[in-house]
PDB file of C-alpha atoms in Angstrom:
ATOM      1  CA  MET A   1     110.327  98.678 106.655  1.00 40.00           C
ATOM      2  CA  ALA A   2     107.753 100.404 104.940  1.00 45.00           C
ATOM      3  CA  MET A   3     106.713  99.537 101.339  1.00 41.00           C
ATOM      4  CA  LEU A   4     106.084 102.044  99.063  1.00 47.00           C
ATOM      5  CA  PHE A   5     103.077 101.171  96.196  1.00 42.00           C
ATOM      6  CA  ILE A   6     102.899 103.623  93.214  1.00 43.00           C
ATOM      7  CA  THR A   7     101.220 101.981  89.813  1.00 39.00           C
ATOM      8  CA  GLY A   8     103.109  98.988  89.418  1.00 41.00           C
ATOM      9  CA  CYS A   9     106.408 100.021  90.526  1.00 43.00           C
ATOM     10  CA  ALA A  10     107.543  99.093  94.254  1.00 46.00           C
ATOM     11  CA  LEU A  11     110.459 100.060  96.001  1.00 45.00           C
ATOM     12  CA  THR A  12     111.290 100.321  99.762  1.00 45.00           C
ATOM     13  CA  ALA A  13     112.008 103.106 101.824  1.00 42.00           C
ATOM     14  CA  SER A  14     115.868 102.261 101.706  1.00 42.00           C
ATOM     15  CA  GLN A  15     116.037 102.965  98.228  1.00 43.00           C
ATOM     16  CA  SER A  16     115.470 106.068  98.073  1.00 40.00           C
ATOM     17  CA  THR A  17     118.273 107.615  95.888  1.00 43.00           C
ATOM     18  CA  ALA A  18     117.019 109.095  92.452  1.00 41.00           C
ATOM     19  CA  ALA A  19     117.455 109.270  89.553  1.00 41.00           C
ATOM     20  CA  PRO A  20     118.599 112.985  88.610  1.00 41.00           C
ATOM     21  CA  HIS A  21     115.832 113.738  87.455  1.00 40.00           C
ATOM     22  CA  ALA A  22     113.125 112.170  89.441  1.00 47.00           C
ATOM     23  CA  PRO A  23     111.114 114.927  91.281  1.00 69.00           C
ATOM     24  CA  VAL A  24     112.824 115.187  94.592  1.00 81.00           C
ATOM     25  CA  THR A  25     114.297 118.581  94.575  1.00 84.00           C
ATOM     26  CA  PRO A  26     111.698 120.680  97.041  1.00 88.00           C
ATOM     27  CA  LEU A  27     109.560 122.760  95.261  1.00 84.00           C
ATOM     28  CA  GLU A  28     107.774 125.755  97.051  1.00 85.00           C
ATOM     29  CA  VAL A  29     103.886 126.741  97.038  1.00 80.00           C
ATOM     30  CA  VAL A  30     103.457 129.776  96.021  1.00 81.00           C
ATOM     31  CA  GLU A  31      99.674 129.811  95.335  1.00 82.00           C
ATOM     32  CA  PRO A  32      98.039 132.601  97.954  1.00 80.00           C
ATOM     33  CA  GLY A  33      95.624 129.942  99.388  1.00 86.00           C
ATOM     34  CA  ARG A  34      97.868 127.397  99.544  1.00 84.00           C
ATOM     35  CA  LEU A  35     100.723 129.782 101.030  1.00 86.00           C
ATOM     36  CA  ALA A  36      97.559 130.748 103.557  1.00 92.00           C
ATOM     37  CA  ARG A  37      96.518 127.225 104.126  1.00 91.00           C
ATOM     38  CA  HIS A  38     100.282 126.235 104.849  1.00 89.00           C
ATOM     39  CA  ALA A  39     100.776 129.772 107.019  1.00 92.00           C
ATOM     40  CA  THR A  40      98.249 127.968 108.579  1.00 94.00           C
ATOM     41  CA  HIS A  41      99.654 124.076 109.243  1.00 94.00           C
ATOM     42  CA  LEU A  42     102.488 126.327 110.454  1.00 94.00           C
ATOM     43  CA  ILE A  43     101.274 127.707 113.328  1.00 95.00           C
ATOM     44  CA  ARG A  44      99.426 124.108 114.264  1.00 96.00           C
ATOM     45  CA  ALA A  45     103.019 122.556 114.290  1.00 96.00           C
ATOM     46  CA  ARG A  46     104.317 124.477 116.071  1.00 95.00           C
ATOM     47  CA  GLU A  47     101.812 124.214 118.574  1.00 96.00           C
ATOM     48  CA  GLY A  48     102.845 120.843 119.564  1.00 95.00           C
ATOM     49  CA  ASN A  49     100.689 117.671 120.959  1.00 96.00           C
ATOM     50  CA  ILE A  50     100.238 116.359 117.737  1.00 98.00           C
ATOM     51  CA  ASP A  51     100.267 112.401 117.509  1.00 98.00           C
ATOM     52  CA  VAL A  52      98.908 111.471 114.664  1.00 98.00           C
ATOM     53  CA  VAL A  53      99.810 113.625 111.080  1.00 98.00           C
ATOM     54  CA  LEU A  54      98.483 113.319 107.531  1.00 98.00           C
ATOM     55  CA  LEU A  55     100.868 114.665 104.418  1.00 97.00           C
ATOM     56  CA  GLY A  56      99.690 114.851 101.256  1.00 96.00           C
ATOM     57  CA  ASP A  57      97.279 115.701  98.547  1.00 94.00           C
ATOM     58  CA  SER A  58      93.818 116.610  98.272  1.00 93.00           C
ATOM     59  CA  ILE A  59      92.404 112.826  99.020  1.00 95.00           C
ATOM     60  CA  THR A  60      94.991 113.466 102.306  1.00 96.00           C
ATOM     61  CA  ALA A  61      92.948 117.303 102.863  1.00 95.00           C
ATOM     62  CA  GLY A  62      90.045 115.697 103.170  1.00 95.00           C
ATOM     63  CA  PHE A  63      90.444 112.479 104.684  1.00 94.00           C
ATOM     64  CA  PRO A  64      87.275 112.319 107.350  1.00 95.00           C
ATOM     65  CA  GLU A  65      89.821 113.965 110.984  1.00 93.00           C
ATOM     66  CA  ASP A  66      87.492 112.080 112.804  1.00 94.00           C
ATOM     67  CA  LEU A  67      88.419 108.242 111.384  1.00 96.00           C
ATOM     68  CA  VAL A  68      91.930 109.242 112.576  1.00 95.00           C
ATOM     69  CA  ILE A  69      91.035 109.137 115.815  1.00 95.00           C
ATOM     70  CA  GLN A  70      88.705 106.202 115.566  1.00 96.00           C
ATOM     71  CA  ALA A  71      91.616 104.191 114.395  1.00 95.00           C
ATOM     72  CA  PHE A  72      95.223 105.682 115.641  1.00 95.00           C
ATOM     73  CA  GLY A  73      93.725 107.777 118.534  1.00 95.00           C
ATOM     74  CA  GLY A  74      94.964 110.965 120.375  1.00 96.00           C
ATOM     75  CA  ARG A  75      95.802 114.548 118.318  1.00 97.00           C
ATOM     76  CA  VAL A  76      95.227 114.640 114.571  1.00 97.00           C
ATOM     77  CA  ALA A  77      97.179 117.152 112.197  1.00 97.00           C
ATOM     78  CA  ASN A  78      95.862 117.562 108.564  1.00 97.00           C
ATOM     79  CA  PHE A  79      97.962 119.129 107.553  1.00 96.00           C
ATOM     80  CA  GLY A  80      97.319 117.804 103.319  1.00 95.00           C
ATOM     81  CA  LEU A  81      97.103 120.890 100.930  1.00 93.00           C
ATOM     82  CA  PRO A  82      94.678 119.910  97.319  1.00 91.00           C
ATOM     83  CA  ALA A  83      97.292 119.698  94.634  1.00 89.00           C
ATOM     84  CA  ASP A  84     100.817 119.175  96.430  1.00 91.00           C
ATOM     85  CA  ARG A  85     102.769 116.980  94.757  1.00 92.00           C
ATOM     86  CA  ALA A  86     106.046 115.156  96.224  1.00 94.00           C
ATOM     87  CA  GLN A  87     108.063 118.450  96.189  1.00 93.00           C
ATOM     88  CA  HIS A  88     105.897 120.512  97.664  1.00 93.00           C
ATOM     89  CA  VAL A  89     105.766 118.128 100.549  1.00 95.00           C
ATOM     90  CA  LEU A  90     109.137 117.898 100.245  1.00 95.00           C
ATOM     91  CA  TRP A  91     109.507 122.102 100.479  1.00 93.00           C
ATOM     92  CA  LEU A  92     106.671 121.508 103.738  1.00 93.00           C
ATOM     93  CA  LEU A  93     108.909 119.039 105.464  1.00 96.00           C
ATOM     94  CA  GLU A  94     112.347 121.999 104.809  1.00 94.00           C
ATOM     95  CA  GLN A  95     110.040 124.717 106.323  1.00 94.00           C
ATOM     96  CA  GLY A  96     109.833 123.217 109.427  1.00 95.00           C
ATOM     97  CA  ILE A  97     106.159 121.033 109.551  1.00 96.00           C
ATOM     98  CA  LEU A  98     107.245 118.247 111.322  1.00 97.00           C
ATOM     99  CA  ASP A  99     109.479 120.547 113.603  1.00 96.00           C
ATOM    100  CA  ASP A 100     109.496 120.677 117.263  1.00 90.00           C
ATOM    101  CA  TYR A 101     106.722 117.507 118.136  1.00 97.00           C
ATOM    102  CA  GLN A 102     106.934 114.074 118.510  1.00 97.00           C
ATOM    103  CA  ALA A 103     104.480 111.952 116.508  1.00 98.00           C
ATOM    104  CA  ARG A 104     102.807 108.758 117.285  1.00 98.00           C
ATOM    105  CA  LEU A 105     102.465 108.370 113.466  1.00 98.00           C
ATOM    106  CA  VAL A 106     103.142 109.941 109.641  1.00 98.00           C
ATOM    107  CA  MET A 107     100.511 108.614 107.275  1.00 97.00           C
ATOM    108  CA  LEU A 108     101.622 110.096 103.841  1.00 97.00           C
ATOM    109  CA  MET A 109      99.605 109.928 100.728  1.00 96.00           C
ATOM    110  CA  ILE A 110     101.212 111.815  98.111  1.00 95.00           C
ATOM    111  CA  GLY A 111     102.260 110.580  94.275  1.00 94.00           C
ATOM    112  CA  THR A 112      99.352 111.220  92.695  1.00 93.00           C
ATOM    113  CA  ASN A 113      99.138 114.490  90.931  1.00 92.00           C
ATOM    114  CA  ASN A 114     103.185 113.806  90.044  1.00 92.00           C
ATOM    115  CA  LEU A 115     101.047 111.631  87.905  1.00 92.00           C
ATOM    116  CA  LYS A 116      98.035 113.102  86.062  1.00 84.00           C
ATOM    117  CA  SER A 117      98.791 116.828  86.803  1.00 67.00           C
ATOM    118  CA  GLY A 118     100.840 120.520  86.807  1.00 66.00           C
ATOM    119  CA  PRO A 119     102.579 120.902  83.842  1.00 70.00           C
ATOM    120  CA  VAL A 120     104.623 118.010  84.000  1.00 76.00           C
ATOM    121  CA  ARG A 121     103.912 114.929  84.222  1.00 84.00           C
ATOM    122  CA  GLU A 122     106.801 112.348  86.213  1.00 89.00           C
ATOM    123  CA  SER A 123     105.792 108.231  85.021  1.00 90.00           C
ATOM    124  CA  PRO A 124     105.299 105.823  88.021  1.00 92.00           C
ATOM    125  CA  GLN A 125     109.641 105.381  88.337  1.00 92.00           C
ATOM    126  CA  GLU A 126     110.613 109.399  88.736  1.00 91.00           C
ATOM    127  CA  THR A 127     106.967 109.034  91.278  1.00 93.00           C
ATOM    128  CA  ALA A 128     108.184 106.277  92.672  1.00 94.00           C
ATOM    129  CA  HIS A 129     112.654 107.713  94.070  1.00 93.00           C
ATOM    130  CA  ALA A 130     109.842 111.031  94.539  1.00 94.00           C
ATOM    131  CA  VAL A 131     108.032 109.434  97.066  1.00 96.00           C
ATOM    132  CA  ALA A 132     110.757 107.678  98.684  1.00 96.00           C
ATOM    133  CA  ALA A 133     112.466 110.998  98.994  1.00 96.00           C
ATOM    134  CA  VAL A 134     109.584 112.164 101.299  1.00 97.00           C
ATOM    135  CA  ALA A 135     108.806 108.955 103.287  1.00 97.00           C
ATOM    136  CA  ALA A 136     113.287 109.208 103.662  1.00 97.00           C
ATOM    137  CA  ALA A 137     112.726 112.743 105.038  1.00 97.00           C
ATOM    138  CA  VAL A 138     110.268 111.926 107.072  1.00 98.00           C
ATOM    139  CA  ARG A 139     112.091 109.952 109.116  1.00 98.00           C
ATOM    140  CA  ARG A 140     114.420 112.045 109.243  1.00 97.00           C
ATOM    141  CA  LYS A 141     112.271 114.327 111.055  1.00 97.00           C
ATOM    142  CA  GLN A 142     110.634 112.488 112.832  1.00 98.00           C
ATOM    143  CA  PRO A 143     112.373 109.134 113.997  1.00 98.00           C
ATOM    144  CA  GLN A 144     110.022 107.677 116.188  1.00 98.00           C
ATOM    145  CA  ALA A 145     106.895 107.779 114.249  1.00 98.00           C
ATOM    146  CA  ARG A 146     105.439 105.010 112.655  1.00 97.00           C
ATOM    147  CA  LEU A 147     104.995 105.451 108.849  1.00 96.00           C
TER     148      LEU A 147
END
């Protein structure tokens, strides 16, 4: 069972039922630069042959691929997008970023921007629910993968 720790608030992945006001509704990426990068990610996802997937925000986007390969081996696809919030990753999942292949491992780094940036700053509890919703969606899309 996966554990999610967010600023003093911990939830198990099985506790993904969010409060009605939690940020668990997918939110479309609309900024032109980010949308173009997402389109590139979708092309890569549809090519398949992916063993390790990275999903998340700018921290993920900047994560050194060589370290991932060194630690886990295999073919890596980094689908991190700067400024992403949990809602954006839910939207990416709806668009098929995890479809058409079976990864061994999905690394998820999301939630920082929910807490600190954007028009709405979510509470730690709302952010934890949002991250749990993303984790549950990843498990539905890639049930064989280690998260």
